[in-house]
Coordinates of C-alpha atoms and ligand atoms in Angstrom, one line a residue:
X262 CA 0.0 0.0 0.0
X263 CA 1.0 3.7 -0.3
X264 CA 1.4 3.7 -4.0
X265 CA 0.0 6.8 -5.7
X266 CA -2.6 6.3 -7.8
X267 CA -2.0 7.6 -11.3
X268 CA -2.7 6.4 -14.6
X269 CA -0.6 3.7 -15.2
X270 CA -0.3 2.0 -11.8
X271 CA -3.9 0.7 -11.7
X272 CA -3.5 -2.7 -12.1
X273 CA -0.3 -2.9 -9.6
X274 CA -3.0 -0.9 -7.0
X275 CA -5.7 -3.3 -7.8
X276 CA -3.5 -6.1 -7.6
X277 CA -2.4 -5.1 -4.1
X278 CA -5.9 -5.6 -3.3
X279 CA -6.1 -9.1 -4.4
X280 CA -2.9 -10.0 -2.1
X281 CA -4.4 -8.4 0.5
X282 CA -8.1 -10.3 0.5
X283 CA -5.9 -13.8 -0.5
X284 CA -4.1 -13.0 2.8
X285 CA -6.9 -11.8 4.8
X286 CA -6.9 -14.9 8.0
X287 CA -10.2 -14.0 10.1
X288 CA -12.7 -11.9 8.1
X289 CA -15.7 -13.9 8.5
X290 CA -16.1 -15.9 5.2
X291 CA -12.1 -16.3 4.4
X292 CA -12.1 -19.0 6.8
X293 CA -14.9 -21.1 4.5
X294 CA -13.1 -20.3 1.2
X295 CA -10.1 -21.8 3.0
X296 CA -12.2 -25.1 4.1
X297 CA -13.5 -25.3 0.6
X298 CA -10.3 -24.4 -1.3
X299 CA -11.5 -22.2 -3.2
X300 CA -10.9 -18.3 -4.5
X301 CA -12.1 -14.8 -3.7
X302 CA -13.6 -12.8 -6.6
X303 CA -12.1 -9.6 -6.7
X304 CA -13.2 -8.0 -9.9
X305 CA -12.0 -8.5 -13.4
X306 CA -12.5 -5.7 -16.5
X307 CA -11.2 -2.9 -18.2
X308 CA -9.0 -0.8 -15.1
X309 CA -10.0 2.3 -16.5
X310 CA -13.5 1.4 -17.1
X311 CA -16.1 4.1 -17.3
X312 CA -18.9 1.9 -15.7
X313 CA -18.6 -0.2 -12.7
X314 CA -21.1 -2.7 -11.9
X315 CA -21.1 -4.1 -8.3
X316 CA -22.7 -7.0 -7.5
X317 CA -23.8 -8.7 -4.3
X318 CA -21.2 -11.8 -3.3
X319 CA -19.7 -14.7 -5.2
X320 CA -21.7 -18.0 -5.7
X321 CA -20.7 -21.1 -6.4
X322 CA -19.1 -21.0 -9.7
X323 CA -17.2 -17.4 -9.1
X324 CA -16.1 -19.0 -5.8
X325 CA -14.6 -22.2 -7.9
X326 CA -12.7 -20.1 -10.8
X327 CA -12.1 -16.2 -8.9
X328 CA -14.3 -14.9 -11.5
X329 CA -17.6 -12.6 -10.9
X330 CA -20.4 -13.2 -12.7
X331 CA -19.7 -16.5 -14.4
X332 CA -22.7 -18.8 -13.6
X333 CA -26.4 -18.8 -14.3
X334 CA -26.7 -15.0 -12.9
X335 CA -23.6 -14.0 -14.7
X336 CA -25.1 -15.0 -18.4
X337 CA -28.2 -13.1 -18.0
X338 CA -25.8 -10.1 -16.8
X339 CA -23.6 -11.0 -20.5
X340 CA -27.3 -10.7 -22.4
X341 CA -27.9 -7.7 -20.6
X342 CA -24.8 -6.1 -21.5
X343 CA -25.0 -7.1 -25.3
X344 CA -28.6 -5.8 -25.0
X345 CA -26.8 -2.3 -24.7
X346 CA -24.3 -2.6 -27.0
X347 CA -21.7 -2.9 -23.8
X348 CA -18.6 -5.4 -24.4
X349 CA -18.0 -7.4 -21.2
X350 CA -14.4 -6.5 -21.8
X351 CA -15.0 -2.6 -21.6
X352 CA -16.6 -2.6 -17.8
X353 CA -15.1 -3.3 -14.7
X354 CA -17.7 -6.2 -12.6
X355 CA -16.7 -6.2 -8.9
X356 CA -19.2 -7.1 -5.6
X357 CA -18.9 -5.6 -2.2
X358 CA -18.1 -9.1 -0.3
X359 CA -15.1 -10.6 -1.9
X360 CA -15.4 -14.4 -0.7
X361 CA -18.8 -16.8 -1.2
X362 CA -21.2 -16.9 1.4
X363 CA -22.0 -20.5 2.7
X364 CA -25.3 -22.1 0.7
X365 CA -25.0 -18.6 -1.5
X366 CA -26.9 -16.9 1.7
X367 CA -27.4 -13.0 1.9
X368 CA -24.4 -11.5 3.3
X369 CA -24.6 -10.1 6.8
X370 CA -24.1 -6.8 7.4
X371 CA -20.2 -7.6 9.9
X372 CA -19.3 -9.4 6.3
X373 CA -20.5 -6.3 4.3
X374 CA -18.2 -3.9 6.7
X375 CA -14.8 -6.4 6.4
X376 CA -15.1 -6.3 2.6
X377 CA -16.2 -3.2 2.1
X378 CA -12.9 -1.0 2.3
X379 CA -11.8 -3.1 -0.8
X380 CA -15.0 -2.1 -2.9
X381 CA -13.9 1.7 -2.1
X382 CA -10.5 1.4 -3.0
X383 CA -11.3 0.0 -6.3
X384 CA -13.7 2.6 -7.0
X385 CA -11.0 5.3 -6.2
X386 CA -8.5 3.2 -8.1
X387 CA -10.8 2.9 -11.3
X388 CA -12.3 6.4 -11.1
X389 CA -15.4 5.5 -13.3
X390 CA -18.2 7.9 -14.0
X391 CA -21.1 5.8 -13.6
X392 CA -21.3 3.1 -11.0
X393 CA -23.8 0.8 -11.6
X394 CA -25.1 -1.4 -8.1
X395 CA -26.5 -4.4 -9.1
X396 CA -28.9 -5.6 -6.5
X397 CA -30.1 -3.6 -3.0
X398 CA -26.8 -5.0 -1.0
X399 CA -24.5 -3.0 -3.4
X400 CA -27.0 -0.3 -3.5
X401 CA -27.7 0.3 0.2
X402 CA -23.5 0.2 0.5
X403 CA -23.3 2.8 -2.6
X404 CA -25.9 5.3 -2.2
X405 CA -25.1 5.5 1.9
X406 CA -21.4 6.2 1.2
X407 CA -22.1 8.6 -1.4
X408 CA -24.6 10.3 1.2
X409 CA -27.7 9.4 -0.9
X410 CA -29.5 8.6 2.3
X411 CA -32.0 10.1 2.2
X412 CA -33.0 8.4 -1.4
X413 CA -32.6 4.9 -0.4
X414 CA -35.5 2.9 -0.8
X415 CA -37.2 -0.2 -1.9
X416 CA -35.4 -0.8 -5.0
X417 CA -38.8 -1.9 -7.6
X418 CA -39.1 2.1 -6.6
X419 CA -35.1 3.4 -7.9
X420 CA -34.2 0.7 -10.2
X421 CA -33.2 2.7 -13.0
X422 CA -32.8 5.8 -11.7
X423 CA -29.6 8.2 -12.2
X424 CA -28.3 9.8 -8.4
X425 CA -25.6 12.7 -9.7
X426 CA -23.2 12.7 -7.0
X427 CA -19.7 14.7 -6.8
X428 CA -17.1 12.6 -5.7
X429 CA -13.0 13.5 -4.8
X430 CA -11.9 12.6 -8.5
X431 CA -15.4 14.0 -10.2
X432 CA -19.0 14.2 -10.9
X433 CA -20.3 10.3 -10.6
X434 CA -23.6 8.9 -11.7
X435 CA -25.3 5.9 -9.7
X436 CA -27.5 3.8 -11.6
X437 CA -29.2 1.2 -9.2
X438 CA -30.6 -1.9 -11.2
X439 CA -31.9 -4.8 -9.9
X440 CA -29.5 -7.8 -9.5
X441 CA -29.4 -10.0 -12.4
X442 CA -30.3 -13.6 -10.5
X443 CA -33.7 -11.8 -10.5
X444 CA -34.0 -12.8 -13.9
X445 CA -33.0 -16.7 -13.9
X446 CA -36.8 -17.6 -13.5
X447 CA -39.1 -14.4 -14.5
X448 CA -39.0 -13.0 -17.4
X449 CA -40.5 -9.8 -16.3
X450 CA -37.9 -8.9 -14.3
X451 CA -35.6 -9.5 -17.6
X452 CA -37.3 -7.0 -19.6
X453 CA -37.3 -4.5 -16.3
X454 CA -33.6 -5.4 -16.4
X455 CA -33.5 -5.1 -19.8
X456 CA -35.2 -1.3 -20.2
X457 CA -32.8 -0.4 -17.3
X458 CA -29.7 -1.3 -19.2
X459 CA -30.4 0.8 -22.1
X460 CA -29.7 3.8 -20.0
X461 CA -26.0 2.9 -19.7
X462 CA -26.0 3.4 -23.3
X463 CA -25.1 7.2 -23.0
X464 CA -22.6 6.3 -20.7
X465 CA -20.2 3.7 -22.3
Ligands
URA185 N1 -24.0 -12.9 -7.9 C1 -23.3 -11.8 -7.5 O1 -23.8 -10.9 -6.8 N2 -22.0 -11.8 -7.8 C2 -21.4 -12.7 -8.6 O2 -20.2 -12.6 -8.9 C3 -22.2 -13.8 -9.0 C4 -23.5 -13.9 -8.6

């Protein structure tokens, strides 16, 4: 740690971030990836990406290959992306708890606050203008640190909505959507999804 961030040293910042969440001994989930041998997820994309999207927690298959987004949820989120005319390659895909819950459970809020310092350096590192939560864990975190408070509420109400929020490196829009695993079974939630993502259109 201590390395200024500029524009080249990006990827050695983020990468200080992996180290540190591979060493991490007693958050409160490290200790089941370390049972089940398996890997945090710490975000994968473009390090200069315009659009974050933060997701909730790894599942299954991100837990097994260290990837986010790479199972049943994580196709829908590709369709959703090529929906918009986003490549995959062009975004950055993070989620605020780095390691899997057990039985893919919500994350409690202890697990929420040990991750949640790596979620804000990446965002600092990365710098993009639009921040896209996916999901109401990622957009409870979001909106509270961003002092969007007051706005918080049940997310079939703010899904799509743009929050304009200054933030130290610049002016930063926050796109709440639903999370994608909505989707897998109800096909009305994938055309909300859907109509949602076209917004990021003026964005990529
Ligand atoms: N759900 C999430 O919130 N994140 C992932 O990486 C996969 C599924």
């Amino acid at each position: 740690m201590g390395l200024m961030i500029t524009q080249n040293n990006r990827t050695e910042l983020l990468r200080e971030i992996k180290d540190e969440v591979i060493a991490l001994k007693d958050s409160p989930l490290c200790q089941e990836r370390i049972k089940n041998g398996v890997f945090p997820v710490i975000g994968e994309g473009d390090h200069c990406a315009k659009i974050i999207f933060i997701g909730e927690a790894p599942g299954k298959n991100e837990a097994a290959t260290g990837r986010p987004f790479c199972g049943a949820a994580g196709k829908i989120l590709d369709k959703l992306l090529a929906s918009a005319g986003i490549d995959r390659k062009d975004v950055y895909i993070t989620n605020i708890v780095k390691d899997r819950p057990p039985l893919n459970r919500d994350p409690f809020p202890d697990e929420i606050r040990a991750y949640a310092p790596f979620l804000d350096r990446q965002i600092d590192i990365i710098k993009p203008q639009v921040i896209a939560t996916l999901g109401r864990f990622s957009m409870d975190y979001i909106m509270r640190k961003f002092g969007l408070d007051a706005s918080i509420t049940n997310i079939s109400k703010i899904h799509g909505k743009i929050f304009d929020i200054k933030t130290s490196y610049g002016d930063v829009k926050i796109i709440p959507l639903y999370h994608p695993a909505v989707a897998v079974y109800n096909g009305n939630m994938k055309n909300e999804l859907q109509k949602d993502f076209q917004i990021l259109k003026n964005f990529k």
